[in-house]
Coordinates of N, CA, C and O in Angstrom, one line a residue:
M902 N 9.2 -16.4 201.6 CA 9.8 -15.3 200.7 C 9.2 -15.5 199.3 O 9.0 -16.2 198.7
M903 N 8.6 -14.0 198.7 CA 8.2 -14.0 197.6 C 8.9 -13.2 196.5 O 9.5 -12.1 197.0
K904 N 9.0 -13.3 195.2 CA 9.4 -12.4 194.4 C 8.5 -11.0 194.4 O 7.5 -11.3 193.9
T905 N 9.2 -10.1 193.8 CA 8.3 -8.8 193.7 C 9.2 -7.9 193.0 O 10.2 -8.4 192.5
T906 N 8.5 -6.7 192.5 CA 9.4 -5.7 191.8 C 9.8 -4.9 192.7 O 9.3 -4.3 193.8
Q907 N 10.9 -3.9 192.1 CA 11.5 -3.0 192.9 C 10.4 -1.8 193.2 O 10.2 -1.2 194.1
K908 N 9.6 -1.6 191.9 CA 8.7 -0.4 192.0 C 7.7 -0.9 193.0 O 6.9 0.2 193.8
A909 N 7.4 -2.1 193.2 CA 6.1 -2.5 194.1 C 6.7 -2.3 195.8 O 6.0 -1.9 196.4
I910 N 8.2 -2.5 195.9 CA 8.7 -2.5 197.4 C 8.7 -0.9 197.4 O 8.4 -0.3 198.6
R911 N 9.0 -0.1 196.6 CA 9.4 1.4 196.7 C 7.9 2.0 197.0 O 7.8 2.7 198.0
E912 N 6.9 1.6 196.5 CA 5.5 2.0 196.6 C 4.9 1.8 198.0 O 3.7 2.5 198.4
T913 N 5.5 0.7 199.0 CA 4.8 0.3 200.3 C 5.3 1.6 201.1 O 6.3 2.4 201.2
C914 N 4.5 1.7 202.2 CA 4.5 2.8 203.4 C 4.9 2.0 204.3 O 4.0 2.0 205.4
V915 N 6.4 1.8 204.5 CA 6.7 1.3 205.7 C 8.1 2.2 205.9 O 8.4 2.9 205.3
T916 N 8.9 1.6 206.8 CA 10.0 2.3 207.4 C 11.1 2.1 206.1 O 11.4 0.9 206.0
D917 N 11.7 3.1 205.7 CA 12.8 2.9 204.4 C 13.9 3.1 205.3 O 14.3 4.1 206.1
I918 N 15.0 1.8 205.3 CA 16.2 1.8 205.7 C 17.2 1.6 204.7 O 18.3 1.4 205.1
T919 N 17.1 2.1 203.6 CA 17.8 2.4 202.2 C 18.9 3.0 202.8 O 20.2 2.5 202.2
N920 N 19.2 4.3 203.2 CA 20.2 5.0 203.8 C 20.8 4.6 205.1 O 21.5 5.8 205.4
Y921 N 20.4 3.3 205.9 CA 21.2 3.3 207.0 C 22.5 3.1 206.7 O 22.9 2.4 205.8
S922 N 23.4 3.6 208.1 CA 24.8 3.3 208.0 C 24.8 1.7 208.6 O 23.9 1.2 208.9
F923 N 26.0 1.2 208.3 CA 26.4 0.0 208.7 C 26.0 -0.3 210.4 O 25.4 -1.1 210.7
D924 N 26.2 0.7 211.2 CA 26.0 0.8 212.5 C 24.5 0.6 212.7 O 24.3 -0.2 213.5
Q925 N 23.9 1.4 212.2 CA 22.4 1.4 212.0 C 21.6 0.2 211.9 O 20.8 -0.4 212.5
A926 N 22.0 -0.6 210.6 CA 21.7 -1.5 210.3 C 22.0 -2.8 211.3 O 21.1 -3.6 211.7
N927 N 23.5 -2.8 211.6 CA 23.6 -3.7 212.9 C 22.9 -3.6 214.1 O 22.5 -4.7 214.4
D928 N 22.4 -2.5 214.6 CA 21.9 -2.4 215.8 C 20.3 -3.0 215.5 O 19.7 -3.6 216.4
L929 N 19.8 -2.6 214.2 CA 18.3 -3.2 214.0 C 18.5 -4.8 213.9 O 17.5 -5.3 214.4
M930 N 19.4 -5.2 213.3 CA 19.4 -6.5 213.2 C 20.0 -7.1 214.6 O 19.1 -8.3 215.0
N931 N 20.4 -6.4 215.5 CA 20.8 -7.2 216.9 C 19.5 -7.1 218.0 O 19.8 -7.7 218.9
T932 N 18.6 -5.9 217.5 CA 17.7 -5.7 218.4 C 16.5 -6.3 218.1 O 15.5 -6.6 219.0
H933 N 16.1 -6.9 216.9 CA 15.0 -7.5 216.2 C 15.3 -8.4 215.4 O 16.3 -8.7 214.7
T934 N 14.4 -9.4 215.5 CA 14.4 -10.9 214.6 C 14.0 -10.5 213.1 O 12.5 -10.3 213.0
L935 N 14.8 -10.2 212.2 CA 14.1 -9.9 210.9 C 14.1 -11.3 210.0 O 15.0 -12.2 210.0
R936 N 12.6 -11.3 209.2 CA 12.7 -12.2 208.2 C 12.4 -11.5 207.0 O 11.9 -10.6 207.0
T937 N 13.0 -12.2 205.7 CA 12.6 -11.3 204.5 C 11.3 -12.0 204.2 O 11.1 -13.0 204.0
V938 N 10.6 -11.0 203.6 CA 9.1 -10.9 203.1 C 9.2 -11.0 201.7 O 8.6 -12.1 201.0
A939 N 9.9 -10.3 200.9 CA 10.0 -10.1 199.5 C 11.2 -9.7 199.1 O 11.9 -8.8 199.8
M940 N 11.7 -10.2 197.8 CA 12.9 -9.7 197.4 C 12.4 -9.2 195.9 O 11.6 -10.0 195.3
S941 N 13.3 -8.3 195.5 CA 13.4 -8.0 193.9 C 14.6 -8.4 193.3 O 15.8 -7.9 193.8
Y942 N 14.5 -8.9 192.2 CA 15.7 -9.1 191.5 C 15.7 -8.6 190.2 O 14.6 -8.5 189.2
G943 N 16.8 -8.3 189.7 CA 17.2 -7.7 188.2 C 18.2 -8.4 187.5 O 18.6 -9.4 188.0
V944 N 18.8 -7.8 186.6 CA 19.8 -8.4 185.6 C 21.0 -8.8 186.4 O 21.6 -9.9 186.4
Y945 N 21.3 -8.0 187.6 CA 22.6 -8.0 188.4 C 22.6 -8.8 189.5 O 23.2 -8.6 190.5
G946 N 21.1 -9.3 189.8 CA 21.0 -10.0 191.1 C 20.0 -9.1 192.0 O 19.1 -8.6 191.3
M947 N 20.1 -9.0 193.4 CA 19.2 -8.5 194.0 C 19.2 -6.8 194.0 O 20.3 -6.1 194.0
N948 N 17.9 -6.2 194.1 CA 18.1 -4.9 193.9 C 17.1 -4.4 194.9 O 16.5 -2.9 194.7
G949 N 16.2 -5.1 195.7 CA 15.4 -4.3 196.8 C 14.8 -5.6 197.7 O 15.2 -6.6 197.2
A950 N 14.5 -5.5 198.9 CA 13.9 -6.2 199.9 C 13.1 -5.6 200.7 O 13.1 -4.3 201.1
L951 N 12.1 -6.4 201.3 CA 11.3 -6.2 202.4 C 11.3 -7.0 203.3 O 11.5 -8.1 203.1
F952 N 11.5 -6.6 204.8 CA 11.7 -7.4 205.8 C 10.5 -7.2 206.8 O 10.1 -6.1 207.1
E953 N 10.2 -8.1 207.8 CA 9.4 -7.8 208.8 C 10.1 -8.3 210.2 O 10.6 -9.5 210.2
D954 N 9.8 -7.7 211.2 CA 10.3 -7.9 212.8 C 9.4 -8.9 213.2 O 8.2 -9.0 212.9
E955 N 9.6 -9.2 214.4 CA 8.9 -10.1 215.4 C 7.5 -9.4 215.8 O 6.8 -10.0 216.4
N956 N 7.6 -8.2 215.8 CA 6.1 -7.4 216.2 C 5.4 -7.1 214.9 O 4.3 -6.2 215.0
G957 N 5.8 -7.4 213.7 CA 4.8 -7.1 212.5 C 5.4 -5.9 211.7 O 4.5 -5.4 210.6
E958 N 6.2 -5.3 212.2 CA 6.7 -3.9 211.6 C 7.5 -4.3 210.2 O 8.4 -5.0 210.3
L959 N 7.3 -3.7 209.3 CA 8.0 -3.7 208.1 C 9.1 -2.9 207.7 O 8.9 -1.6 208.1
Y960 N 10.1 -3.1 206.9 CA 11.1 -2.2 206.7 C 11.4 -2.5 205.0 O 11.2 -3.6 204.7
K961 N 11.8 -1.6 204.4 CA 12.1 -1.6 203.0 C 13.3 -1.0 202.8 O 14.1 -0.5 203.3
I962 N 14.2 -2.1 201.5 CA 15.6 -1.0 201.0 C 15.0 -1.2 199.5 O 14.9 -2.5 199.1
T963 N 15.4 -0.2 199.1 CA 15.0 0.1 197.7 C 16.1 0.2 196.7 O 15.5 0.3 195.5
T964 N 17.0 0.2 196.9 CA 18.1 -0.1 195.9 C 19.1 -0.9 196.2 O 19.2 -1.5 197.3
R965 N 20.1 -1.3 195.4 CA 21.0 -2.1 195.5 C 22.3 -1.4 196.2 O 23.1 -0.8 195.5
N966 N 22.6 -1.8 197.5 CA 23.5 -1.0 198.1 C 24.0 -2.1 199.2 O 23.6 -3.2 199.4
S967 N 24.9 -1.5 199.8 CA 25.6 -2.3 201.1 C 24.5 -2.8 201.9 O 24.7 -3.9 202.6
T968 N 23.8 -2.0 202.4 CA 22.8 -2.1 203.4 C 22.0 -3.5 202.7 O 21.6 -4.3 203.9
L969 N 21.6 -3.5 201.9 CA 20.6 -4.6 201.2 C 21.6 -5.9 201.4 O 20.8 -6.8 201.8
F970 N 22.9 -6.0 201.3 CA 23.7 -7.3 201.3 C 24.2 -7.7 202.6 O 24.0 -8.8 203.0
Q971 N 24.1 -6.4 203.5 CA 24.4 -6.7 204.8 C 22.8 -7.3 205.6 O 23.1 -8.1 206.7
M972 N 21.7 -6.9 205.2 CA 20.8 -7.0 206.0 C 20.1 -8.7 205.3 O 19.5 -9.5 206.1
Y973 N 20.7 -9.0 204.1 CA 20.1 -10.4 203.8 C 21.1 -11.2 204.4 O 20.8 -12.1 204.3

């Protein structure tokens, strides 16, 4: 896992799961093995993340919300 900026995560052209509901995020975690590729940290802690599944598909979360903490 590497540290990056929130802007860099936002600019990647991958599947954005920022606004996924709890159930959608749970289904994603149950159907795929996700690993954290990059995290963005700010003054108050995590504020973004980039995840990769077993097939190489990337997913991003670009804000500090409940989905970020559920996925991490």
